[in-house]
XYZ file of C-alpha atoms in Angstrom:
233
model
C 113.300 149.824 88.059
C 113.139 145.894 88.814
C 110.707 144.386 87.085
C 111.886 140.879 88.109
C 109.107 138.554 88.892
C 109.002 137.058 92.379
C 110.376 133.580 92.871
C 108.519 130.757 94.545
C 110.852 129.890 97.238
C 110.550 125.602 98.099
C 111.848 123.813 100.252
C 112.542 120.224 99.427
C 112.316 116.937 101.876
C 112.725 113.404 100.719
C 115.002 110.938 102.773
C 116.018 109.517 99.487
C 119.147 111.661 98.155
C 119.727 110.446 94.517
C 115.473 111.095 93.823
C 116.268 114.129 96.416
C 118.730 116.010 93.807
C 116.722 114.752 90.896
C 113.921 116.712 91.755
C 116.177 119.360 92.218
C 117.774 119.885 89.341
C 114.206 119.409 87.321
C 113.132 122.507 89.424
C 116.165 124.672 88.967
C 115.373 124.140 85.469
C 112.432 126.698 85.870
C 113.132 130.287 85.765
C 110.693 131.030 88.534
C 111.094 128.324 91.085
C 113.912 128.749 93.808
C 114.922 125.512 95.665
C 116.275 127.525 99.307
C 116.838 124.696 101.153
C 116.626 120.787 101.452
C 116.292 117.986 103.914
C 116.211 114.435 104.685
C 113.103 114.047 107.352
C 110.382 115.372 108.658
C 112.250 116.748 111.677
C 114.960 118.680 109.380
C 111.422 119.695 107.663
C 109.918 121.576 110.393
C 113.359 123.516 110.789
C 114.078 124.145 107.507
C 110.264 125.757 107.228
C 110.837 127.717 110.168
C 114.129 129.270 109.089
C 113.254 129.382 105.291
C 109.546 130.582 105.082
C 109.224 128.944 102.018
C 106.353 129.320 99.088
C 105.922 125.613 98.729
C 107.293 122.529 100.817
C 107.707 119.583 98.474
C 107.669 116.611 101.009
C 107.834 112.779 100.510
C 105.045 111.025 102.602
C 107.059 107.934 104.042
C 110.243 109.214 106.311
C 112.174 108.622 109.340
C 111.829 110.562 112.519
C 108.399 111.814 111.525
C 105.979 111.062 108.666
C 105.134 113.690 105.883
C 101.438 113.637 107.565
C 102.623 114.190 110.454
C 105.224 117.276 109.312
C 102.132 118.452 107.250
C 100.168 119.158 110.549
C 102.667 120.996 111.954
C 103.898 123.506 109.060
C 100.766 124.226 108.571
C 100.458 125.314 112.399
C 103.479 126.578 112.114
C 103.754 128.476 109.066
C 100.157 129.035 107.329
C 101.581 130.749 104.587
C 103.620 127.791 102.895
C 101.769 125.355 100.913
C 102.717 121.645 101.064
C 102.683 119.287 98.063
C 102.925 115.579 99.457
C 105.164 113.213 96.886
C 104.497 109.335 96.919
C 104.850 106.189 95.539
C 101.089 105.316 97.001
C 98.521 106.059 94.450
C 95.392 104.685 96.930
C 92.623 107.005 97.713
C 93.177 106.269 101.385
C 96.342 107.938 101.854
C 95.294 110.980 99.524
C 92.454 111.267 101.886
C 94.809 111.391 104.698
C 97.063 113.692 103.513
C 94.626 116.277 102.570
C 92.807 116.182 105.780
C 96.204 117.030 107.631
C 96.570 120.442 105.429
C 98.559 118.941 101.976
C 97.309 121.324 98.763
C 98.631 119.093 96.896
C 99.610 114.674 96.276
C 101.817 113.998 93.590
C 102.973 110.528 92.589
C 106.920 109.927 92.246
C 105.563 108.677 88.572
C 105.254 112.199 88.080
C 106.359 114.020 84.589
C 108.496 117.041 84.536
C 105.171 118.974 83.331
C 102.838 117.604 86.286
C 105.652 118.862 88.775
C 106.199 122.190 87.512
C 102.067 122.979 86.869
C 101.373 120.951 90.557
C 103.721 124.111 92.234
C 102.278 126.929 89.995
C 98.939 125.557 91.186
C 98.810 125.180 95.053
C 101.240 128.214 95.025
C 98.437 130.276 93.415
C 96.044 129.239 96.252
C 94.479 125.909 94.345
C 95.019 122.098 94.960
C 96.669 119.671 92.926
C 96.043 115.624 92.647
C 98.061 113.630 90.476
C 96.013 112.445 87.365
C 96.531 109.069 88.084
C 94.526 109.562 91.123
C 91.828 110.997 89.937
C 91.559 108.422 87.504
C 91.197 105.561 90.289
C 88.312 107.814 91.577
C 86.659 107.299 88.217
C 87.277 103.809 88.766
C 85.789 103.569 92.220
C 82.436 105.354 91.468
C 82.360 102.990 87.998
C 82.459 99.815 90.900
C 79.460 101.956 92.688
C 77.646 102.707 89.412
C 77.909 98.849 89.325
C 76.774 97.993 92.115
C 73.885 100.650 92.207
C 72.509 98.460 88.747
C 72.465 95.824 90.794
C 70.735 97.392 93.556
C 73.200 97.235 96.217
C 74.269 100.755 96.549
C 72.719 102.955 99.581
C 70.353 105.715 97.629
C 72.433 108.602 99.259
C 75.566 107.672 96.770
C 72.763 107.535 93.479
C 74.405 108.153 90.770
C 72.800 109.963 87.624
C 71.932 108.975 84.262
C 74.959 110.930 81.885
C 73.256 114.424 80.349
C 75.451 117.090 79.206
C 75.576 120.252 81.765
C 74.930 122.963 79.424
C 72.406 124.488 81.331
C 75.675 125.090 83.634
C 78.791 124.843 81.508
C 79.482 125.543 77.561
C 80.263 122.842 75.081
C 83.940 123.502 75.540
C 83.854 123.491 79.564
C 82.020 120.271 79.069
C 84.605 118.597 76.957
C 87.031 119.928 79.578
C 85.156 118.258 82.351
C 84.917 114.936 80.492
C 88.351 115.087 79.871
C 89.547 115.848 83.545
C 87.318 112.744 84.826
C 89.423 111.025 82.699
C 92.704 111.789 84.412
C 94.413 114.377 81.810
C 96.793 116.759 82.839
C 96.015 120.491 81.233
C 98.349 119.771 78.963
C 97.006 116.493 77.600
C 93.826 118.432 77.519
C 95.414 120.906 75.557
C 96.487 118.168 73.149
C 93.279 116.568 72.655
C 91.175 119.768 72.037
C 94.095 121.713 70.184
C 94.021 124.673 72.383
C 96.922 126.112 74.602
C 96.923 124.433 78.011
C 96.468 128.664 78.913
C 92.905 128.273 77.435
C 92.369 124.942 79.024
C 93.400 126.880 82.235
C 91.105 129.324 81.979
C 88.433 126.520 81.400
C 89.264 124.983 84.201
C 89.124 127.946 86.172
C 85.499 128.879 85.149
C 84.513 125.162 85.709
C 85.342 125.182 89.347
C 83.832 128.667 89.841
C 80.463 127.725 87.875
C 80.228 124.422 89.972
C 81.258 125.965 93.006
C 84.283 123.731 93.971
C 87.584 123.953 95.601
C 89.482 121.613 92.847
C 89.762 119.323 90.410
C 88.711 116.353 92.051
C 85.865 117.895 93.460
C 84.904 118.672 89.841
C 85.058 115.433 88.980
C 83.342 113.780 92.466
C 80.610 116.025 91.373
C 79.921 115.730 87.897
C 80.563 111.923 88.190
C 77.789 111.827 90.934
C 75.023 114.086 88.697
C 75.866 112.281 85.775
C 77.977 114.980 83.232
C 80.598 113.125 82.228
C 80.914 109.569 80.780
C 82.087 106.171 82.684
């Protein structure tokens, strides 16, 4: 009997051919990724999707033809099934934002680590979203300019933001350290490292996090716990 696991199938699009192969060969490295096909635009995008059906469409933001928001709107008319991780050089919250809004499950920066790439497929393949670290670090940044301003008494009272108290009337000790650490922009693996558990367990953490708070992702997580005060700024 075949007991093979199931490959994810991805299709890759960047207009850039040296970063193009790159990428390629880091995710041929992985025993369950399959690269089917790969383009140069967001035209060649939409028919590679079509004919390919892939898993996951890794797809830079900025090409010719038509832009990776753009092609984002359209797979995901077009084929529902395949998730799309955005990859850019743009690490502002604006075109995150965008990108999201038009159906990404995922923003990576071209910064990225092999580790970020590989766990940012597993991720949205598995039904979740994935932002970049880095990102989720500038939205620490931006509600530490509204915390700011809020001391100073210039921030509308609808964007309040708490006085820090641990959530353990919500989370344990460990999901708390978890959180703090994930408003700080750590990977699961740098997590990992600075708790000395497997990035499995921190995983699992994670997992029970978003399901106890009643999010979608990550950055939710954070948005949330930055806004009722659970983590530190």
């Amino acid at each position: 009997m075949n007991t093979q696991t199931k490959k994810i199938g991805i299709v890759l699009i960047d207009d850039h051919k040296i970063f193009r192969e790159g990428v390629k060969k880091v995710i041929e490295m992985e025993s369950d990724f399959d690269v089917l096909a790969e383009g140069g635009d967001g035209l060649e995008a939409l028919e590679l999707v079509e004919k390919w059906q892939p898993d996951v469409v890794l797809m830079d933001i900025n090409m010719p033809h038509m832009n990776g928001v753009e092609a984002t709107e359209e797979i995901v008319r077009r084929s529902p099934h395949s998730k799309i991780i955005i990859l850019s050089i743009h690490d502002d919250e604006a075109y995150v934002y965008r990108t999201l809004q038009s159906g990404a499950n995922g923003y990576l920066l071209k910064e990225m680590d092999v580790d970020a790439l590989g766990e940012a497929i597993r991720v949205v393949y598995e039904g979740g979203a994935y932002i970049h670290p880095k990102i989720t670090g500038k939205l620490v940044e931006e509600f530490r300019r509204m915390k700011a301003e809020e001391q100073a008494g210039r921030t509308n009272q609808e964007y309040s933001i708490s006085e820090y108290r641990l959530p353990y009337h919500l989370l344990t000790k460990r999901e708390s350290e978890v959180l703090q650490l994930m408003a700080e922009g750590k990977s699961n693996k740098a997590i990992g490292e600075t708790l000395y558990i497997s990035e499995k367990t921190v995983k699992n953490h994670v997992s029970s996090i978003l399901q106890k708070m009643q999010v979608q992702d990550r950055t939710q997580a954070v948005i949330e716990a930055i806004k009722k005060g659970w983590v530190r700024l």
